[in-house]
mmCIF file of C-alpha atoms and ligand atoms in Angstrom:
data_model
loop_
_atom_site.group_PDB
_atom_site.id
_atom_site.type_symbol
_atom_site.label_atom_id
_atom_site.label_comp_id
_atom_site.label_asym_id
_atom_site.label_seq_id
_atom_site.Cartn_x
_atom_site.Cartn_y
_atom_site.Cartn_z
ATOM 1 C CA MET A 16 18.929 -1.923 -15.710
ATOM 2 C CA SER A 17 15.160 -1.964 -15.143
ATOM 3 C CA LYS A 18 13.987 -1.689 -11.521
ATOM 4 C CA LYS A 19 11.977 -4.648 -10.235
ATOM 5 C CA ILE A 20 8.872 -3.732 -8.281
ATOM 6 C CA ILE A 21 6.322 -6.055 -6.662
ATOM 7 C CA ILE A 22 2.826 -4.739 -5.917
ATOM 8 C CA ILE A 23 0.824 -6.689 -3.327
ATOM 9 C CA GLY A 24 -2.763 -5.958 -4.391
ATOM 10 C CA ALA A 25 -2.480 -5.059 -8.086
ATOM 11 C CA THR A 26 -5.885 -6.234 -9.322
ATOM 12 C CA SER A 27 -7.807 -2.952 -9.088
ATOM 13 C CA GLY A 28 -7.697 0.725 -8.179
ATOM 14 C CA ILE A 29 -4.409 2.215 -7.024
ATOM 15 C CA GLY A 30 -2.407 -1.018 -7.336
ATOM 16 C CA GLU A 31 -3.581 -1.756 -10.871
ATOM 17 C CA GLU A 32 -2.822 1.790 -12.034
ATOM 18 C CA LEU A 33 0.579 1.613 -10.332
ATOM 19 C CA ALA A 34 1.356 -1.576 -12.287
ATOM 20 C CA ARG A 35 0.393 0.178 -15.526
ATOM 21 C CA GLN A 36 2.433 3.332 -14.888
ATOM 22 C CA CYS A 37 5.470 1.350 -13.703
ATOM 23 C CA VAL A 38 5.430 -0.723 -16.914
ATOM 24 C CA GLU A 39 5.213 2.541 -18.900
ATOM 25 C CA LYS A 40 8.412 3.551 -17.078
ATOM 26 C CA GLU A 41 9.962 0.209 -18.090
ATOM 27 C CA TYR A 42 10.061 -1.268 -14.603
ATOM 28 C CA ILE A 43 9.736 -5.041 -14.346
ATOM 29 C CA VAL A 44 6.490 -5.416 -12.399
ATOM 30 C CA GLY A 45 5.116 -8.272 -10.292
ATOM 31 C CA GLY A 46 1.459 -8.117 -9.264
ATOM 32 C CA THR A 47 -0.613 -10.117 -6.804
ATOM 33 C CA GLY A 48 -4.222 -10.358 -5.659
ATOM 34 C CA ARG A 49 -6.936 -12.931 -5.105
ATOM 35 C CA ARG A 50 -8.713 -12.299 -8.437
ATOM 36 C CA LEU A 51 -6.829 -14.427 -10.939
ATOM 37 C CA GLU A 52 -8.850 -13.235 -13.959
ATOM 38 C CA ARG A 53 -7.747 -9.635 -13.261
ATOM 39 C CA LEU A 54 -4.096 -10.715 -13.089
ATOM 40 C CA GLU A 55 -4.451 -12.623 -16.365
ATOM 41 C CA SER A 56 -6.021 -9.648 -18.083
ATOM 42 C CA LEU A 57 -3.227 -7.348 -16.805
ATOM 43 C CA LYS A 58 -0.693 -9.840 -18.177
ATOM 44 C CA LYS A 59 -2.403 -9.639 -21.594
ATOM 45 C CA GLU A 60 -2.325 -5.838 -21.430
ATOM 46 C CA LEU A 61 1.197 -5.327 -20.039
ATOM 47 C CA GLY A 62 3.047 -8.223 -21.700
ATOM 48 C CA ASN A 63 6.614 -9.248 -20.910
ATOM 49 C CA TYR A 64 7.208 -6.567 -18.293
ATOM 50 C CA PHE A 65 4.489 -8.049 -16.066
ATOM 51 C CA TYR A 66 4.619 -11.149 -13.852
ATOM 52 C CA TYR A 67 1.943 -12.266 -11.435
ATOM 53 C CA SER A 68 1.032 -14.611 -8.632
ATOM 54 C CA GLN A 69 -2.411 -15.185 -7.179
ATOM 55 C CA MET A 70 -2.289 -14.449 -3.451
ATOM 56 C CA ASP A 71 -4.492 -13.960 -0.427
ATOM 57 C CA VAL A 72 -2.436 -12.135 2.209
ATOM 58 C CA THR A 73 -4.497 -13.708 4.991
ATOM 59 C CA ASN A 74 -3.012 -17.137 4.092
ATOM 60 C CA HIS A 75 0.324 -16.387 5.693
ATOM 61 C CA ASP A 76 2.421 -19.423 4.763
ATOM 62 C CA GLU A 77 1.175 -19.626 1.175
ATOM 63 C CA SER A 78 1.545 -15.909 0.577
ATOM 64 C CA LYS A 79 5.197 -15.997 1.669
ATOM 65 C CA GLU A 80 5.874 -18.854 -0.778
ATOM 66 C CA GLN A 81 3.974 -17.006 -3.522
ATOM 67 C CA LEU A 82 6.037 -13.869 -2.903
ATOM 68 C CA GLN A 83 9.275 -15.853 -3.140
ATOM 69 C CA SER A 84 8.127 -17.554 -6.341
ATOM 70 C CA LEU A 85 7.277 -14.160 -7.866
ATOM 71 C CA ILE A 86 10.733 -12.836 -6.909
ATOM 72 C CA ASP A 87 12.305 -15.905 -8.546
ATOM 73 C CA GLN A 88 10.252 -15.440 -11.753
ATOM 74 C CA MET A 89 11.320 -11.787 -11.937
ATOM 75 C CA GLY A 90 14.939 -12.509 -11.081
ATOM 76 C CA GLY A 91 14.916 -10.255 -7.990
ATOM 77 C CA MET A 92 13.094 -7.437 -6.230
ATOM 78 C CA ASP A 93 14.189 -3.828 -5.602
ATOM 79 C CA ILE A 94 10.909 -2.348 -4.332
ATOM 80 C CA ILE A 95 7.793 -3.848 -2.772
ATOM 81 C CA VAL A 96 4.514 -1.924 -2.463
ATOM 82 C CA LEU A 97 2.209 -3.253 0.262
ATOM 83 C CA ASN A 98 -1.075 -2.000 -1.145
ATOM 84 C CA ALA A 99 -3.596 -4.774 -0.333
ATOM 85 C CA GLY A 100 -6.321 -3.394 1.879
ATOM 86 C CA ILE A 101 -10.044 -3.449 2.613
ATOM 87 C CA SER A 102 -12.289 -0.996 4.441
ATOM 88 C CA ASN A 103 -15.254 -3.287 4.909
ATOM 89 C CA HIS A 104 -16.243 -6.919 4.462
ATOM 90 C CA PRO A 105 -19.579 -8.719 4.455
ATOM 91 C CA ALA A 106 -19.726 -10.749 7.678
ATOM 92 C CA ALA A 107 -22.200 -12.214 10.152
ATOM 93 C CA SER A 108 -21.362 -9.691 12.864
ATOM 94 C CA ILE A 109 -19.609 -6.358 13.329
ATOM 95 C CA THR A 110 -16.853 -8.110 15.254
ATOM 96 C CA ALA A 111 -16.291 -10.596 12.415
ATOM 97 C CA MET A 112 -16.179 -7.750 9.877
ATOM 98 C CA GLU A 113 -13.718 -5.789 12.016
ATOM 99 C CA GLN A 114 -11.554 -8.886 12.467
ATOM 100 C CA LYS A 115 -11.417 -9.364 8.673
ATOM 101 C CA VAL A 116 -10.215 -5.767 8.172
ATOM 102 C CA ILE A 117 -7.465 -6.379 10.748
ATOM 103 C CA ASP A 118 -6.558 -9.729 9.127
ATOM 104 C CA VAL A 119 -5.922 -8.091 5.760
ATOM 105 C CA ASN A 120 -4.720 -4.588 6.666
ATOM 106 C CA VAL A 121 -2.608 -5.463 9.710
ATOM 107 C CA SER A 122 -1.743 -9.189 9.845
ATOM 108 C CA GLY A 123 -1.392 -9.541 6.058
ATOM 109 C CA PHE A 124 0.668 -6.352 5.987
ATOM 110 C CA ILE A 125 3.176 -7.349 8.673
ATOM 111 C CA GLN A 126 3.656 -10.817 7.183
ATOM 112 C CA MET A 127 4.611 -9.371 3.793
ATOM 113 C CA PHE A 128 6.620 -6.565 5.411
ATOM 114 C CA GLY A 129 8.635 -9.095 7.432
ATOM 115 C CA GLU A 130 9.417 -11.225 4.369
ATOM 116 C CA ALA A 131 10.472 -8.202 2.345
ATOM 117 C CA PHE A 132 12.588 -6.800 5.188
ATOM 118 C CA GLN A 133 14.529 -10.080 5.580
ATOM 119 C CA TYR A 134 14.987 -10.320 1.805
ATOM 120 C CA PHE A 135 16.317 -6.756 1.543
ATOM 121 C CA ARG A 136 18.608 -7.226 4.557
ATOM 122 C CA LYS A 137 20.231 -10.206 2.854
ATOM 123 C CA GLN A 138 20.409 -8.329 -0.450
ATOM 124 C CA GLY A 139 21.967 -5.263 1.221
ATOM 125 C CA TYR A 140 19.412 -2.759 -0.081
ATOM 126 C CA GLY A 141 15.735 -2.349 -0.863
ATOM 127 C CA HIS A 142 12.653 -0.191 -0.576
ATOM 128 C CA ILE A 143 9.378 -1.014 1.222
ATOM 129 C CA VAL A 144 6.352 1.147 0.415
ATOM 130 C CA GLY A 145 3.243 0.770 2.583
ATOM 131 C CA ILE A 146 -0.093 2.211 1.534
ATOM 132 C CA SER A 147 -1.593 3.719 4.669
ATOM 133 C CA SER A 148 -4.178 6.536 4.546
ATOM 134 C CA ILE A 149 -5.057 10.023 5.758
ATOM 135 C CA ALA A 150 -7.456 7.991 7.940
ATOM 136 C CA SER A 151 -4.380 6.904 9.944
ATOM 137 C CA LEU A 152 -4.304 10.392 11.476
ATOM 138 C CA PHE A 153 -7.549 10.171 13.436
ATOM 139 C CA GLY A 154 -10.188 7.692 14.576
ATOM 140 C CA SER A 155 -13.111 7.668 12.172
ATOM 141 C CA SER A 156 -16.555 6.696 13.504
ATOM 142 C CA ARG A 157 -17.518 5.482 10.027
ATOM 143 C CA ALA A 158 -14.557 3.102 9.820
ATOM 144 C CA ALA A 159 -13.104 2.304 13.240
ATOM 145 C CA PRO A 160 -11.065 -0.823 12.354
ATOM 146 C CA TYR A 161 -9.947 0.726 9.066
ATOM 147 C CA SER A 162 -8.571 3.960 10.576
ATOM 148 C CA ALA A 163 -7.010 2.004 13.447
ATOM 149 C CA SER A 164 -5.401 -0.469 11.025
ATOM 150 C CA LYS A 165 -3.868 2.390 9.034
ATOM 151 C CA SER A 166 -2.548 4.030 12.237
ATOM 152 C CA PHE A 167 -0.977 0.702 13.112
ATOM 153 C CA ILE A 168 0.872 0.341 9.814
ATOM 154 C CA SER A 169 2.057 3.965 9.807
ATOM 155 C CA THR A 170 3.475 3.585 13.333
ATOM 156 C CA TYR A 171 4.972 0.226 12.360
ATOM 157 C CA MET A 172 6.710 1.761 9.338
ATOM 158 C CA GLN A 173 8.107 4.583 11.460
ATOM 159 C CA ALA A 174 9.514 2.032 13.903
ATOM 160 C CA TYR A 175 11.172 0.147 11.033
ATOM 161 C CA ARG A 176 12.561 3.373 9.601
ATOM 162 C CA GLN A 177 14.255 3.927 12.969
ATOM 163 C CA ARG A 178 15.450 0.327 12.980
ATOM 164 C CA CYS A 179 16.996 0.690 9.517
ATOM 165 C CA ASN A 180 18.785 3.857 10.666
ATOM 166 C CA ASN A 181 20.033 2.209 13.864
ATOM 167 C CA LEU A 182 21.238 -0.897 12.013
ATOM 168 C CA ARG A 183 22.600 1.251 9.156
ATOM 169 C CA GLU A 184 20.586 -0.820 6.671
ATOM 170 C CA ASP A 185 20.197 0.632 3.179
ATOM 171 C CA ILE A 186 16.440 0.005 3.246
ATOM 172 C CA THR A 187 13.996 2.845 2.576
ATOM 173 C CA VAL A 188 10.512 2.753 4.113
ATOM 174 C CA THR A 189 7.906 4.998 2.485
ATOM 175 C CA ASP A 190 4.528 5.628 4.116
ATOM 176 C CA VAL A 191 1.983 6.661 1.458
ATOM 177 C CA LYS A 192 -1.099 8.377 2.847
ATOM 178 C CA PRO A 193 -3.738 8.801 0.152
ATOM 179 C CA GLY A 194 -6.813 10.951 0.689
ATOM 180 C CA PHE A 195 -9.895 9.832 -1.242
ATOM 181 C CA VAL A 196 -8.900 8.321 -4.585
ATOM 182 C CA LYS A 197 -11.274 6.858 -7.186
ATOM 183 C CA SER A 198 -11.330 3.064 -6.812
ATOM 184 C CA GLU A 199 -13.631 0.147 -6.036
ATOM 185 C CA MET A 200 -13.049 0.782 -2.329
ATOM 186 C CA ILE A 201 -14.948 4.065 -2.313
ATOM 187 C CA GLN A 202 -17.489 3.259 -5.039
ATOM 188 C CA GLY A 203 -21.023 4.204 -3.966
ATOM 189 C CA LYS A 204 -19.885 5.929 -0.749
ATOM 190 C CA LYS A 205 -21.638 9.215 -0.042
ATOM 191 C CA GLY A 206 -20.326 12.465 1.434
ATOM 192 C CA LEU A 207 -16.760 12.167 0.098
ATOM 193 C CA PHE A 208 -14.868 15.250 -1.041
ATOM 194 C CA TRP A 209 -11.686 16.033 -2.999
ATOM 195 C CA VAL A 210 -11.826 12.586 -4.624
ATOM 196 C CA GLY A 211 -8.617 12.392 -6.662
ATOM 197 C CA GLU A 212 -8.132 10.731 -10.032
ATOM 198 C CA THR A 213 -6.330 7.398 -9.692
ATOM 199 C CA GLU A 214 -3.883 8.294 -12.488
ATOM 200 C CA THR A 215 -2.891 11.560 -10.764
ATOM 201 C CA ALA A 216 -2.518 9.974 -7.314
ATOM 202 C CA VAL A 217 -0.336 7.183 -8.712
ATOM 203 C CA LYS A 218 1.823 9.568 -10.757
ATOM 204 C CA GLN A 219 2.524 11.617 -7.616
ATOM 205 C CA MET A 220 3.157 8.458 -5.584
ATOM 206 C CA ILE A 221 5.742 7.200 -8.102
ATOM 207 C CA LYS A 222 7.550 10.570 -7.960
ATOM 208 C CA ASP A 223 7.809 10.274 -4.157
ATOM 209 C CA ILE A 224 8.905 6.619 -4.333
ATOM 210 C CA GLU A 225 11.634 7.512 -6.829
ATOM 211 C CA LYS A 226 12.794 10.330 -4.521
ATOM 212 C CA LYS A 227 12.837 7.778 -1.657
ATOM 213 C CA LYS A 228 10.639 9.999 0.495
ATOM 214 C CA SER A 229 9.630 8.765 3.970
ATOM 215 C CA TYR A 230 6.093 10.165 3.581
ATOM 216 C CA SER A 231 3.902 10.719 0.547
ATOM 217 C CA TYR A 232 0.512 12.473 0.506
ATOM 218 C CA VAL A 233 -1.617 11.891 -2.603
ATOM 219 C CA THR A 234 -3.255 13.713 -4.197
ATOM 220 C CA ARG A 235 -1.192 16.708 -3.094
ATOM 221 C CA ARG A 236 -4.045 18.783 -1.624
ATOM 222 C CA TRP A 237 -4.437 16.081 1.068
ATOM 223 C CA ARG A 238 -1.155 17.280 2.569
ATOM 224 C CA LEU A 239 -3.160 20.286 3.767
ATOM 225 C CA VAL A 240 -5.760 18.030 5.429
ATOM 226 C CA ALA A 241 -2.975 16.028 7.107
ATOM 227 C CA TRP A 242 -1.407 19.225 8.408
ATOM 228 C CA LEU A 243 -4.757 20.503 9.754
ATOM 229 C CA LEU A 244 -5.525 17.136 11.398
ATOM 230 C CA LYS A 245 -2.140 17.144 13.148
ATOM 231 C CA LEU A 246 -2.899 20.612 14.570
ATOM 232 C CA THR A 247 -6.466 19.764 15.648
ATOM 233 C CA PRO A 248 -6.892 19.114 19.386
ATOM 234 C CA ASN A 249 -8.399 15.779 20.438
ATOM 235 C CA TRP A 250 -11.493 17.396 21.930
ATOM 236 C CA ILE A 251 -12.417 18.523 18.408
ATOM 237 C CA LEU A 252 -11.431 15.204 16.762
ATOM 238 C CA ASP A 253 -13.587 13.424 19.371
ATOM 239 C CA ARG A 254 -16.620 15.311 18.058
ATOM 240 C CA LEU A 255 -16.134 14.792 14.311
HETATM 241 N N1 NAP B 20 -9.278 4.692 -2.560
HETATM 242 C C1 NAP B 20 -9.104 5.466 -1.511
HETATM 243 O O1 NAP B 20 -9.798 6.499 -1.332
HETATM 244 C C2 NAP B 20 -8.027 5.142 -0.513
HETATM 245 C C3 NAP B 20 -7.692 6.114 0.445
HETATM 246 C C4 NAP B 20 -6.687 5.845 1.364
HETATM 247 C C5 NAP B 20 -6.007 4.632 1.317
HETATM 248 N N2 NAP B 20 -6.357 3.695 0.384
HETATM 249 C C6 NAP B 20 -5.621 2.423 0.402
HETATM 250 O O2 NAP B 20 -5.131 2.141 -0.881
HETATM 251 C C7 NAP B 20 -4.965 0.718 -1.022
HETATM 252 C C8 NAP B 20 -5.574 0.286 -2.352
HETATM 253 O O3 NAP B 20 -6.982 0.464 -2.294
HETATM 254 P P1 NAP B 20 -7.876 0.910 -3.532
HETATM 255 O O4 NAP B 20 -8.507 2.173 -3.169
HETATM 256 O O5 NAP B 20 -7.109 0.826 -4.807
HETATM 257 O O6 NAP B 20 -9.021 -0.219 -3.450
HETATM 258 P P2 NAP B 20 -9.334 -1.498 -4.316
HETATM 259 O O7 NAP B 20 -9.552 -1.137 -5.734
HETATM 260 O O8 NAP B 20 -10.435 -2.172 -3.580
HETATM 261 O O9 NAP B 20 -7.987 -2.378 -4.242
HETATM 262 C C9 NAP B 20 -7.659 -3.186 -3.142
HETATM 263 C C10 NAP B 20 -6.561 -4.162 -3.546
HETATM 264 O O10 NAP B 20 -6.246 -4.957 -2.399
HETATM 265 C C11 NAP B 20 -6.303 -6.329 -2.765
HETATM 266 N N3 NAP B 20 -6.702 -7.173 -1.636
HETATM 267 C C12 NAP B 20 -7.778 -7.027 -0.819
HETATM 268 N N4 NAP B 20 -7.845 -8.051 0.046
HETATM 269 C C13 NAP B 20 -6.785 -8.867 -0.231
HETATM 270 C C14 NAP B 20 -6.323 -10.087 0.304
HETATM 271 N N5 NAP B 20 -6.946 -10.718 1.302
HETATM 272 N N6 NAP B 20 -5.189 -10.638 -0.210
HETATM 273 C C15 NAP B 20 -4.550 -10.026 -1.242
HETATM 274 N N7 NAP B 20 -4.946 -8.875 -1.798
HETATM 275 C C16 NAP B 20 -6.059 -8.307 -1.299
HETATM 276 C C17 NAP B 20 -7.346 -6.391 -3.870
HETATM 277 O O11 NAP B 20 -7.147 -7.546 -4.645
HETATM 278 P P3 NAP B 20 -8.145 -8.832 -4.662
HETATM 279 O O12 NAP B 20 -9.519 -8.346 -4.323
HETATM 280 O O13 NAP B 20 -8.016 -9.361 -6.055
HETATM 281 O O14 NAP B 20 -7.573 -9.758 -3.656
HETATM 282 C C18 NAP B 20 -7.007 -5.113 -4.645
HETATM 283 O O15 NAP B 20 -5.966 -5.372 -5.539
HETATM 284 C C19 NAP B 20 -5.646 0.091 0.202
HETATM 285 O O16 NAP B 20 -4.668 -0.279 1.150
HETATM 286 C C20 NAP B 20 -6.485 1.220 0.747
HETATM 287 O O17 NAP B 20 -6.708 1.109 2.142
HETATM 288 C C21 NAP B 20 -7.349 3.930 -0.525
#
């Protein structure tokens, strides 16, 4: 039987490509995002394998209802990918911008994570995939709330992995840490290196999800950066 996967944040970049490649693999795919026109155009492209629900993860009560309605439309859920994220947001002040990043990347994330966890507990199995970042491994002066938000979700997923082990729940938690990947998020940003193709990053991510890995580094060369960052003393990281 086809696997049923829901992607929170499927309207562009990594999430959109993931929807495409999962349909190619004959998964039943549910996609969400704020931009309805993008969801409608994906529906036209992907046909019967694709379901969608407009959603803003910062509207907590509505987004939980929208997730449940998407699960009902699809007749179930085996995997959820928590991909929605922002690195920046136009706002009146730095504090307001930073708050918005936390609202989406942290608060939105834990709301969806909690819903999915309860659903999978009742079901007896499931798989939660969170899209973190290599940026979770160090504080970045160019994106303080972003790197901190990604550290938060990576630590959160590790805690839940322990919880699933302790409770003997058949729920897998995969932490995906992309390096730079072509998408709207990094468009126009200068000084980036090793920018991976979206198709390649997503192909590698799907392989790791199917193997139920706890950690996934995409594209693969970013594993090296992660390894170097973990070995780098704080006095050097403090001067980056
Ligand atoms: N590209 C990179 O280099 C890179 C590196 C490391 C990690 N990542 C992570 O990868 C994930 C995907 O990013 P991307 O690079 O593919 O960027 P993207 O093209 O900007 O995609 C971001 C996705 O998140 C959704 N989203 C944003 N705010 C939302 C909200 N309030 N409610 C619901 N959905 C929301 C967007 O949908 P709507 O705008 O339609 O709501 C879109 O589908 C993010 O978590 C990002 O942090 C990216």
